[in-house]
Amino acid sequence: MLNTSNKQSSQSQKSKPAIRAYLGGSFDPVHDGHLQMALYVYECLLPIAKQQQRALHVSLLPNARSPFKQHSTNPAHRLAMLKLATQNTPLEVNELELWQTPPVYTIDSVTTLRAHHPQDSLIFMMGMDSARSLEKWKDGLTLTDYVNLWVFNRNDPVNINKNVFENNMPTQLQSQLPTSLHPFVVDSIAKLLTPNTQSSADSSVLKNRYQGHIYIDSRAIAAVSSTQIRQQLQQASMSLDIKHATQTQIASAVPINDIMSHPKANPVTKWLNPAVYQYIIAHQLYSAAQFR
């Protein structure tokens, strides 16, 4: 017998504007700092989405290549690592930027996302280090013409506790934003979720009629970067027999686990999903010579 209540609930959810949150970056490689931020946002938004019967999508948005970087790993490798890292999680991977000819700018992506989802609540996640430099981005101060921003404090390298959440917004954090963005700061996540009633997909109309908000999350996130991980991966072979691991990892995961059990010799491994680390070694990424 068809469960009509579930069917009606599903139809109701589809008829309402969805909630879509995006975390952009090179993900070169993707690490637990990325995943923890995205999962935290998902966990905060899920109760609201259920209460409002709205679909929720939290996605990692890998770029083709950052305008601030000269080189990056092949997009196919970065996509493969993202898929491995997000297995068995509610997170999605959005390939909007990945296959475009670089440089691809965030303003172009959020314009496209707003045109594709004119009714939905769109949220773009970033660290305060990025938010404070928006004046240097291409049209960075106009991002809120298309999306809301959820800004995280990345100043303090502290451990992430998923149960800790602070609703207070310290004045010192807001003061780090470009002055022109201060009027758009709000004090609650709920204020990022007001559905956009704009029905037109024309970007010029959207820019004139949509105004996003900025929520500053005072909860500090882990201060780890993909650059640091790449550097430490290059140094790992000085103390570990990576060659042996490379030769045997396909047949058995034990060598990889052995490598990851030596945090003093290779502390970066604690930030990598085991499957991602195995992929890096198998495909000789970041330091080919070290894995031969």
PDB file of C-alpha atoms in Angstrom:
ATOM      1  CA  MET A   1       0.000   0.000   0.000  1.00  0.00           C
ATOM      2  CA  LEU A   2       1.362   3.414  -0.937  1.00  0.00           C
ATOM      3  CA  ASN A   3       2.303   5.599   2.003  1.00  0.00           C
ATOM      4  CA  THR A   4       0.359   8.738   1.044  1.00  0.00           C
ATOM      5  CA  SER A   5       1.719  10.798   3.936  1.00  0.00           C
ATOM      6  CA  ASN A   6       5.324  10.267   2.779  1.00  0.00           C
ATOM      7  CA  LYS A   7       4.303  11.027  -0.808  1.00  0.00           C
ATOM      8  CA  GLN A   8       2.607  14.257   0.215  1.00  0.00           C
ATOM      9  CA  SER A   9       5.620  15.248   2.311  1.00  0.00           C
ATOM     10  CA  SER A  10       7.956  14.608  -0.613  1.00  0.00           C
ATOM     11  CA  GLN A  11       5.792  16.660  -2.971  1.00  0.00           C
ATOM     12  CA  SER A  12       5.610  19.489  -0.443  1.00  0.00           C
ATOM     13  CA  GLN A  13       9.413  19.473  -0.070  1.00  0.00           C
ATOM     14  CA  LYS A  14       9.918  19.636  -3.828  1.00  0.00           C
ATOM     15  CA  SER A  15       7.536  22.573  -4.153  1.00  0.00           C
ATOM     16  CA  LYS A  16       9.427  24.706  -1.660  1.00  0.00           C
ATOM     17  CA  PRO A  17      12.723  26.515  -2.317  1.00  0.00           C
ATOM     18  CA  ALA A  18      15.699  24.333  -1.477  1.00  0.00           C
ATOM     19  CA  ILE A  19      18.608  25.243   0.766  1.00  0.00           C
ATOM     20  CA  ARG A  20      21.945  24.971  -1.023  1.00  0.00           C
ATOM     21  CA  ALA A  21      25.320  25.553   0.640  1.00  0.00           C
ATOM     22  CA  TYR A  22      28.666  25.451  -1.155  1.00  0.00           C
ATOM     23  CA  LEU A  23      32.277  25.236  -0.036  1.00  0.00           C
ATOM     24  CA  GLY A  24      34.619  26.228  -2.833  1.00  0.00           C
ATOM     25  CA  GLY A  25      38.326  25.525  -3.104  1.00  0.00           C
ATOM     26  CA  SER A  26      41.046  23.671  -4.942  1.00  0.00           C
ATOM     27  CA  PHE A  27      40.794  20.642  -2.615  1.00  0.00           C
ATOM     28  CA  ASP A  28      44.357  19.801  -3.581  1.00  0.00           C
ATOM     29  CA  PRO A  29      44.074  17.500  -1.715  1.00  0.00           C
ATOM     30  CA  VAL A  30      40.743  17.435   0.102  1.00  0.00           C
ATOM     31  CA  HIS A  31      41.292  17.025   3.857  1.00  0.00           C
ATOM     32  CA  ASP A  32      39.276  16.645   7.038  1.00  0.00           C
ATOM     33  CA  GLY A  33      39.299  20.398   7.661  1.00  0.00           C
ATOM     34  CA  HIS A  34      37.198  20.826   4.512  1.00  0.00           C
ATOM     35  CA  LEU A  35      34.869  17.995   5.463  1.00  0.00           C
ATOM     36  CA  GLN A  36      34.413  19.136   9.046  1.00  0.00           C
ATOM     37  CA  MET A  37      33.360  22.621   7.948  1.00  0.00           C
ATOM     38  CA  ALA A  38      30.891  21.321   5.361  1.00  0.00           C
ATOM     39  CA  LEU A  39      29.449  18.676   7.698  1.00  0.00           C
ATOM     40  CA  TYR A  40      29.050  21.220  10.474  1.00  0.00           C
ATOM     41  CA  VAL A  41      27.029  23.447   8.145  1.00  0.00           C
ATOM     42  CA  TYR A  42      24.948  20.443   7.091  1.00  0.00           C
ATOM     43  CA  GLU A  43      24.235  19.530  10.714  1.00  0.00           C
ATOM     44  CA  CYS A  44      23.213  23.115  11.531  1.00  0.00           C
ATOM     45  CA  LEU A  45      20.935  23.428   8.501  1.00  0.00           C
ATOM     46  CA  LEU A  46      19.315  19.972   8.619  1.00  0.00           C
ATOM     47  CA  PRO A  47      16.890  20.649  11.521  1.00  0.00           C
ATOM     48  CA  ILE A  48      15.775  23.877   9.846  1.00  0.00           C
ATOM     49  CA  ALA A  49      15.348  22.161   6.484  1.00  0.00           C
ATOM     50  CA  LYS A  50      13.255  19.401   8.081  1.00  0.00           C
ATOM     51  CA  GLN A  51      11.116  21.860   9.989  1.00  0.00           C
ATOM     52  CA  GLN A  52      10.459  23.899   6.853  1.00  0.00           C
ATOM     53  CA  GLN A  53      10.152  20.767   4.679  1.00  0.00           C
ATOM     54  CA  ARG A  54      12.833  22.009   2.311  1.00  0.00           C
ATOM     55  CA  ALA A  55      15.435  19.987   0.444  1.00  0.00           C
ATOM     56  CA  LEU A  56      19.003  20.466   1.674  1.00  0.00           C
ATOM     57  CA  HIS A  57      22.129  20.205  -0.473  1.00  0.00           C
ATOM     58  CA  VAL A  58      25.613  20.876   0.908  1.00  0.00           C
ATOM     59  CA  SER A  59      28.255  20.626  -1.800  1.00  0.00           C
ATOM     60  CA  LEU A  60      32.000  20.865  -2.253  1.00  0.00           C
ATOM     61  CA  LEU A  61      32.728  23.065  -5.275  1.00  0.00           C
ATOM     62  CA  PRO A  62      36.201  22.300  -6.657  1.00  0.00           C
ATOM     63  CA  ASN A  63      37.666  24.961  -8.916  1.00  0.00           C
ATOM     64  CA  ALA A  64      39.508  24.519 -12.191  1.00  0.00           C
ATOM     65  CA  ARG A  65      42.456  26.383 -10.754  1.00  0.00           C
ATOM     66  CA  SER A  66      42.557  29.234  -8.287  1.00  0.00           C
ATOM     67  CA  PRO A  67      43.378  32.622  -9.858  1.00  0.00           C
ATOM     68  CA  PHE A  68      45.937  32.973  -7.050  1.00  0.00           C
ATOM     69  CA  LYS A  69      47.771  29.724  -7.867  1.00  0.00           C
ATOM     70  CA  GLN A  70      50.014  28.900 -10.815  1.00  0.00           C
ATOM     71  CA  HIS A  71      49.614  25.133 -10.720  1.00  0.00           C
ATOM     72  CA  SER A  72      47.179  22.565  -9.430  1.00  0.00           C
ATOM     73  CA  THR A  73      46.708  18.821  -9.642  1.00  0.00           C
ATOM     74  CA  ASN A  74      44.813  17.366 -12.582  1.00  0.00           C
ATOM     75  CA  PRO A  75      41.058  17.944 -12.059  1.00  0.00           C
ATOM     76  CA  ALA A  76      40.350  14.249 -12.600  1.00  0.00           C
ATOM     77  CA  HIS A  77      42.571  13.343  -9.626  1.00  0.00           C
ATOM     78  CA  ARG A  78      41.057  16.007  -7.394  1.00  0.00           C
ATOM     79  CA  LEU A  79      37.549  14.871  -8.313  1.00  0.00           C
ATOM     80  CA  ALA A  80      38.432  11.239  -7.600  1.00  0.00           C
ATOM     81  CA  MET A  81      39.776  12.178  -4.157  1.00  0.00           C
ATOM     82  CA  LEU A  82      36.657  14.227  -3.407  1.00  0.00           C
ATOM     83  CA  LYS A  83      34.423  11.291  -4.275  1.00  0.00           C
ATOM     84  CA  LEU A  84      36.447   9.027  -2.000  1.00  0.00           C
ATOM     85  CA  ALA A  85      36.356  11.537   0.862  1.00  0.00           C
ATOM     86  CA  THR A  86      32.608  12.115   0.652  1.00  0.00           C
ATOM     87  CA  GLN A  87      31.578   8.474   0.473  1.00  0.00           C
ATOM     88  CA  ASN A  88      29.101   7.598   3.227  1.00  0.00           C
ATOM     89  CA  THR A  89      28.468  11.282   3.994  1.00  0.00           C
ATOM     90  CA  PRO A  90      25.539  13.540   3.063  1.00  0.00           C
ATOM     91  CA  LEU A  91      27.919  15.854   1.184  1.00  0.00           C
ATOM     92  CA  GLU A  92      27.751  16.295  -2.581  1.00  0.00           C
ATOM     93  CA  VAL A  93      30.361  17.296  -5.168  1.00  0.00           C
ATOM     94  CA  ASN A  94      29.436  20.007  -7.675  1.00  0.00           C
ATOM     95  CA  GLU A  95      31.546  20.040 -10.858  1.00  0.00           C
ATOM     96  CA  LEU A  96      30.389  23.467 -12.075  1.00  0.00           C
ATOM     97  CA  GLU A  97      33.883  25.005 -12.083  1.00  0.00           C
ATOM     98  CA  LEU A  98      36.064  21.949 -12.414  1.00  0.00           C
ATOM     99  CA  TRP A  99      36.150  21.512 -16.187  1.00  0.00           C
ATOM    100  CA  GLN A 100      36.120  25.167 -17.170  1.00  0.00           C
ATOM    101  CA  THR A 101      39.192  26.855 -18.624  1.00  0.00           C
ATOM    102  CA  PRO A 102      40.956  28.688 -15.789  1.00  0.00           C
ATOM    103  CA  PRO A 103      40.933  31.158 -14.322  1.00  0.00           C
ATOM    104  CA  VAL A 104      37.357  30.761 -13.109  1.00  0.00           C
ATOM    105  CA  TYR A 105      36.198  33.435 -10.697  1.00  0.00           C
ATOM    106  CA  THR A 106      33.833  32.944  -7.771  1.00  0.00           C
ATOM    107  CA  ILE A 107      31.626  35.831  -8.891  1.00  0.00           C
ATOM    108  CA  ASP A 108      30.960  34.018 -12.175  1.00  0.00           C
ATOM    109  CA  SER A 109      30.078  30.810 -10.339  1.00  0.00           C
ATOM    110  CA  VAL A 110      27.657  32.406  -7.885  1.00  0.00           C
ATOM    111  CA  THR A 111      26.002  34.275 -10.760  1.00  0.00           C
ATOM    112  CA  THR A 112      25.490  30.945 -12.535  1.00  0.00           C
ATOM    113  CA  LEU A 113      24.234  29.247  -9.386  1.00  0.00           C
ATOM    114  CA  ARG A 114      21.738  32.030  -8.728  1.00  0.00           C
ATOM    115  CA  ALA A 115      20.487  31.848 -12.330  1.00  0.00           C
ATOM    116  CA  HIS A 116      20.073  28.062 -12.052  1.00  0.00           C
ATOM    117  CA  HIS A 117      18.327  28.271  -8.658  1.00  0.00           C
ATOM    118  CA  PRO A 118      16.498  31.615  -8.586  1.00  0.00           C
ATOM    119  CA  GLN A 119      14.070  30.576  -5.829  1.00  0.00           C
ATOM    120  CA  ASP A 120      16.507  28.782  -3.500  1.00  0.00           C
ATOM    121  CA  SER A 121      18.448  29.942  -0.467  1.00  0.00           C
ATOM    122  CA  LEU A 122      22.089  29.904  -1.571  1.00  0.00           C
ATOM    123  CA  ILE A 123      24.943  29.985   0.936  1.00  0.00           C
ATOM    124  CA  PHE A 124      28.642  30.222   0.167  1.00  0.00           C
ATOM    125  CA  MET A 125      31.033  29.141   2.933  1.00  0.00           C
ATOM    126  CA  MET A 126      34.462  30.656   3.454  1.00  0.00           C
ATOM    127  CA  GLY A 127      37.060  31.308   6.126  1.00  0.00           C
ATOM    128  CA  MET A 128      37.594  34.763   7.591  1.00  0.00           C
ATOM    129  CA  ASP A 129      41.011  34.834   5.916  1.00  0.00           C
ATOM    130  CA  SER A 130      39.212  34.786   2.555  1.00  0.00           C
ATOM    131  CA  ALA A 131      36.395  37.105   3.619  1.00  0.00           C
ATOM    132  CA  ARG A 132      38.737  39.835   4.788  1.00  0.00           C
ATOM    133  CA  SER A 133      40.434  39.846   1.381  1.00  0.00           C
ATOM    134  CA  LEU A 134      37.279  40.015  -0.754  1.00  0.00           C
ATOM    135  CA  GLU A 135      38.299  43.451  -2.008  1.00  0.00           C
ATOM    136  CA  LYS A 136      41.126  41.712  -3.886  1.00  0.00           C
ATOM    137  CA  TRP A 137      38.799  39.213  -5.573  1.00  0.00           C
ATOM    138  CA  LYS A 138      37.184  39.951  -8.915  1.00  0.00           C
ATOM    139  CA  ASP A 139      33.952  41.733  -7.899  1.00  0.00           C
ATOM    140  CA  GLY A 140      34.347  40.101  -4.498  1.00  0.00           C
ATOM    141  CA  LEU A 141      32.305  42.768  -2.733  1.00  0.00           C
ATOM    142  CA  THR A 142      29.299  41.946  -4.911  1.00  0.00           C
ATOM    143  CA  LEU A 143      29.032  38.262  -3.963  1.00  0.00           C
ATOM    144  CA  THR A 144      26.105  39.110  -1.688  1.00  0.00           C
ATOM    145  CA  ASP A 145      24.168  40.301  -4.750  1.00  0.00           C
ATOM    146  CA  TYR A 146      23.733  36.604  -5.507  1.00  0.00           C
ATOM    147  CA  VAL A 147      24.366  34.480  -2.413  1.00  0.00           C
ATOM    148  CA  ASN A 148      24.577  34.589   1.358  1.00  0.00           C
ATOM    149  CA  LEU A 149      27.959  34.153   3.028  1.00  0.00           C
ATOM    150  CA  TRP A 150      28.688  31.921   6.041  1.00  0.00           C
ATOM    151  CA  VAL A 151      32.079  33.055   7.335  1.00  0.00           C
ATOM    152  CA  PHE A 152      34.155  30.971   9.732  1.00  0.00           C
ATOM    153  CA  ASN A 153      36.869  32.113  12.097  1.00  0.00           C
ATOM    154  CA  ARG A 154      40.160  30.578  10.974  1.00  0.00           C
ATOM    155  CA  ASN A 155      42.435  32.524  13.285  1.00  0.00           C
ATOM    156  CA  ASP A 156      42.937  29.970  16.030  1.00  0.00           C
ATOM    157  CA  PRO A 157      44.273  26.445  15.324  1.00  0.00           C
ATOM    158  CA  VAL A 158      41.993  24.675  17.778  1.00  0.00           C
ATOM    159  CA  ASN A 159      40.348  21.294  17.614  1.00  0.00           C
ATOM    160  CA  ILE A 160      36.853  21.216  16.174  1.00  0.00           C
ATOM    161  CA  ASN A 161      34.067  20.147  18.525  1.00  0.00           C
ATOM    162  CA  LYS A 162      30.856  19.516  16.601  1.00  0.00           C
ATOM    163  CA  ASN A 163      28.793  20.039  19.748  1.00  0.00           C
ATOM    164  CA  VAL A 164      30.102  23.553  20.334  1.00  0.00           C
ATOM    165  CA  PHE A 165      28.239  26.365  18.658  1.00  0.00           C
ATOM    166  CA  GLU A 166      28.289  30.037  19.599  1.00  0.00           C
ATOM    167  CA  ASN A 167      25.426  32.284  18.533  1.00  0.00           C
ATOM    168  CA  ASN A 168      27.204  35.442  19.652  1.00  0.00           C
ATOM    169  CA  MET A 169      29.031  37.319  16.942  1.00  0.00           C
ATOM    170  CA  PRO A 170      32.161  38.993  18.344  1.00  0.00           C
ATOM    171  CA  THR A 171      32.569  42.561  17.185  1.00  0.00           C
ATOM    172  CA  GLN A 172      36.240  41.950  16.490  1.00  0.00           C
ATOM    173  CA  LEU A 173      35.366  39.357  13.856  1.00  0.00           C
ATOM    174  CA  GLN A 174      32.931  41.620  12.059  1.00  0.00           C
ATOM    175  CA  SER A 175      35.503  44.392  12.048  1.00  0.00           C
ATOM    176  CA  GLN A 176      37.779  42.211   9.906  1.00  0.00           C
ATOM    177  CA  LEU A 177      35.333  42.316   6.992  1.00  0.00           C
ATOM    178  CA  PRO A 178      35.595  45.060   4.355  1.00  0.00           C
ATOM    179  CA  THR A 179      33.626  48.027   5.685  1.00  0.00           C
ATOM    180  CA  SER A 180      31.135  48.026   2.824  1.00  0.00           C
ATOM    181  CA  LEU A 181      29.942  44.544   3.867  1.00  0.00           C
ATOM    182  CA  HIS A 182      29.191  45.395   7.513  1.00  0.00           C
ATOM    183  CA  PRO A 183      25.517  46.342   6.854  1.00  0.00           C
ATOM    184  CA  PHE A 184      24.831  42.833   5.531  1.00  0.00           C
ATOM    185  CA  VAL A 185      25.949  41.005   8.683  1.00  0.00           C
ATOM    186  CA  VAL A 186      23.208  39.153  10.569  1.00  0.00           C
ATOM    187  CA  ASP A 187      23.196  37.425  13.932  1.00  0.00           C
ATOM    188  CA  SER A 188      21.538  34.108  13.086  1.00  0.00           C
ATOM    189  CA  ILE A 189      21.695  31.322  10.516  1.00  0.00           C
ATOM    190  CA  ALA A 190      17.936  31.532   9.993  1.00  0.00           C
ATOM    191  CA  LYS A 191      18.321  34.949   8.385  1.00  0.00           C
ATOM    192  CA  LEU A 192      20.348  33.349   5.593  1.00  0.00           C
ATOM    193  CA  LEU A 193      17.383  31.186   4.632  1.00  0.00           C
ATOM    194  CA  THR A 194      14.745  33.675   3.567  1.00  0.00           C
ATOM    195  CA  PRO A 195      13.588  32.349   0.192  1.00  0.00           C
ATOM    196  CA  ASN A 196      14.283  34.571  -2.781  1.00  0.00           C
ATOM    197  CA  THR A 197      10.980  35.416  -4.451  1.00  0.00           C
ATOM    198  CA  GLN A 198      12.677  36.578  -7.634  1.00  0.00           C
ATOM    199  CA  SER A 199      11.293  34.510 -10.519  1.00  0.00           C
ATOM    200  CA  SER A 200      13.471  35.802 -13.314  1.00  0.00           C
ATOM    201  CA  ALA A 201      16.716  34.041 -14.230  1.00  0.00           C
ATOM    202  CA  ASP A 202      18.185  37.197 -15.741  1.00  0.00           C
ATOM    203  CA  SER A 203      21.381  37.955 -13.835  1.00  0.00           C
ATOM    204  CA  SER A 204      21.111  41.728 -14.190  1.00  0.00           C
ATOM    205  CA  VAL A 205      17.630  41.694 -12.651  1.00  0.00           C
ATOM    206  CA  LEU A 206      18.775  39.366  -9.894  1.00  0.00           C
ATOM    207  CA  LYS A 207      21.642  41.665  -9.027  1.00  0.00           C
ATOM    208  CA  ASN A 208      19.302  44.614  -8.649  1.00  0.00           C
ATOM    209  CA  ARG A 209      16.621  42.838  -6.627  1.00  0.00           C
ATOM    210  CA  TYR A 210      18.425  40.248  -4.491  1.00  0.00           C
ATOM    211  CA  GLN A 211      20.373  41.049  -1.349  1.00  0.00           C
ATOM    212  CA  GLY A 212      22.190  38.332   0.530  1.00  0.00           C
ATOM    213  CA  HIS A 213      23.390  38.409   4.122  1.00  0.00           C
ATOM    214  CA  ILE A 214      26.550  37.465   5.986  1.00  0.00           C
ATOM    215  CA  TYR A 215      26.639  35.244   9.049  1.00  0.00           C
ATOM    216  CA  ILE A 216      29.900  35.173  10.994  1.00  0.00           C
ATOM    217  CA  ASP A 217      30.392  31.961  12.928  1.00  0.00           C
ATOM    218  CA  SER A 218      32.686  32.678  15.867  1.00  0.00           C
ATOM    219  CA  ARG A 219      33.417  28.987  16.291  1.00  0.00           C
ATOM    220  CA  ALA A 220      37.068  28.567  15.300  1.00  0.00           C
ATOM    221  CA  ILE A 221      37.854  25.935  12.694  1.00  0.00           C
ATOM    222  CA  ALA A 222      41.018  23.937  12.216  1.00  0.00           C
ATOM    223  CA  ALA A 223      43.877  25.965  10.769  1.00  0.00           C
ATOM    224  CA  VAL A 224      45.158  23.391   8.303  1.00  0.00           C
ATOM    225  CA  SER A 225      45.687  23.980   4.596  1.00  0.00           C
ATOM    226  CA  SER A 226      46.151  21.815   1.534  1.00  0.00           C
ATOM    227  CA  THR A 227      49.469  23.606   0.984  1.00  0.00           C
ATOM    228  CA  GLN A 228      50.745  22.380   4.345  1.00  0.00           C
ATOM    229  CA  ILE A 229      49.605  18.866   3.560  1.00  0.00           C
ATOM    230  CA  ARG A 230      51.351  18.865   0.177  1.00  0.00           C
ATOM    231  CA  GLN A 231      54.566  20.096   1.780  1.00  0.00           C
ATOM    232  CA  GLN A 232      54.485  17.418   4.462  1.00  0.00           C
ATOM    233  CA  LEU A 233      53.698  14.703   1.948  1.00  0.00           C
ATOM    234  CA  GLN A 234      56.847  15.689   0.090  1.00  0.00           C
ATOM    235  CA  GLN A 235      58.855  15.327   3.290  1.00  0.00           C
ATOM    236  CA  ALA A 236      57.292  12.028   4.335  1.00  0.00           C
ATOM    237  CA  SER A 237      59.640   9.823   2.345  1.00  0.00           C
ATOM    238  CA  MET A 238      62.578  10.978   4.488  1.00  0.00           C
ATOM    239  CA  SER A 239      61.342   8.864   7.387  1.00  0.00           C
ATOM    240  CA  LEU A 240      58.981   6.280   5.846  1.00  0.00           C
ATOM    241  CA  ASP A 241      59.433   3.529   3.291  1.00  0.00           C
ATOM    242  CA  ILE A 242      56.857   4.850   0.831  1.00  0.00           C
ATOM    243  CA  LYS A 243      58.241   2.703  -1.971  1.00  0.00           C
ATOM    244  CA  HIS A 244      57.279  -0.481  -0.166  1.00  0.00           C
ATOM    245  CA  ALA A 245      53.813   0.893   0.547  1.00  0.00           C
ATOM    246  CA  THR A 246      53.331   1.817  -3.113  1.00  0.00           C
ATOM    247  CA  GLN A 247      54.215  -1.658  -4.294  1.00  0.00           C
ATOM    248  CA  THR A 248      51.846  -3.419  -1.908  1.00  0.00           C
ATOM    249  CA  GLN A 249      48.955  -1.024  -1.281  1.00  0.00           C
ATOM    250  CA  ILE A 250      46.815  -2.361  -4.112  1.00  0.00           C
ATOM    251  CA  ALA A 251      46.895  -5.866  -2.657  1.00  0.00           C
ATOM    252  CA  SER A 252      46.472  -4.816   0.958  1.00  0.00           C
ATOM    253  CA  ALA A 253      45.558  -1.718   2.967  1.00  0.00           C
ATOM    254  CA  VAL A 254      47.850  -2.710   5.825  1.00  0.00           C
ATOM    255  CA  PRO A 255      50.926  -0.772   4.589  1.00  0.00           C
ATOM    256  CA  ILE A 256      48.809   2.373   4.281  1.00  0.00           C
ATOM    257  CA  ASN A 257      47.486   1.879   7.780  1.00  0.00           C
ATOM    258  CA  ASP A 258      51.050   1.384   8.997  1.00  0.00           C
ATOM    259  CA  ILE A 259      52.050   4.704   7.461  1.00  0.00           C
ATOM    260  CA  MET A 260      49.079   6.457   9.025  1.00  0.00           C
ATOM    261  CA  SER A 261      49.907   5.044  12.456  1.00  0.00           C
ATOM    262  CA  HIS A 262      53.116   7.094  12.625  1.00  0.00           C
ATOM    263  CA  PRO A 263      51.838  10.633  13.296  1.00  0.00           C
ATOM    264  CA  LYS A 264      55.218  11.803  14.584  1.00  0.00           C
ATOM    265  CA  ALA A 265      56.926  10.778  11.380  1.00  0.00           C
ATOM    266  CA  ASN A 266      54.110  12.024   9.168  1.00  0.00           C
ATOM    267  CA  PRO A 267      51.646  14.123  11.237  1.00  0.00           C
ATOM    268  CA  VAL A 268      49.743  15.291   8.178  1.00  0.00           C
ATOM    269  CA  THR A 269      48.109  11.897   7.778  1.00  0.00           C
ATOM    270  CA  LYS A 270      45.632  12.632  10.567  1.00  0.00           C
ATOM    271  CA  TRP A 271      43.979  15.158   8.247  1.00  0.00           C
ATOM    272  CA  LEU A 272      43.560  12.757   5.312  1.00  0.00           C
ATOM    273  CA  ASN A 273      40.871  10.190   4.713  1.00  0.00           C
ATOM    274  CA  PRO A 274      42.692   6.804   4.468  1.00  0.00           C
ATOM    275  CA  ALA A 275      41.239   6.179   1.005  1.00  0.00           C
ATOM    276  CA  VAL A 276      42.437   9.598  -0.155  1.00  0.00           C
ATOM    277  CA  TYR A 277      45.932   8.965   1.195  1.00  0.00           C
ATOM    278  CA  GLN A 278      45.999   5.604  -0.521  1.00  0.00           C
ATOM    279  CA  TYR A 279      44.962   7.275  -3.783  1.00  0.00           C
ATOM    280  CA  ILE A 280      47.745   9.868  -3.448  1.00  0.00           C
ATOM    281  CA  ILE A 281      50.365   7.182  -3.049  1.00  0.00           C
ATOM    282  CA  ALA A 282      48.975   4.937  -5.779  1.00  0.00           C
ATOM    283  CA  HIS A 283      48.961   7.794  -8.298  1.00  0.00           C
ATOM    284  CA  GLN A 284      52.251   9.361  -7.175  1.00  0.00           C
ATOM    285  CA  LEU A 285      50.723  12.772  -6.517  1.00  0.00           C
ATOM    286  CA  TYR A 286      52.514  15.832  -5.147  1.00  0.00           C
ATOM    287  CA  SER A 287      55.978  14.270  -5.163  1.00  0.00           C
ATOM    288  CA  ALA A 288      56.300  11.569  -7.777  1.00  0.00           C
ATOM    289  CA  ALA A 289      59.907  10.806  -6.938  1.00  0.00           C
ATOM    290  CA  GLN A 290      59.026  10.098  -3.313  1.00  0.00           C
ATOM    291  CA  PHE A 291      56.652   7.290  -4.305  1.00  0.00           C
ATOM    292  CA  ARG A 292      58.791   5.483  -6.874  1.00  0.00           C
TER     293      ARG A 292
END
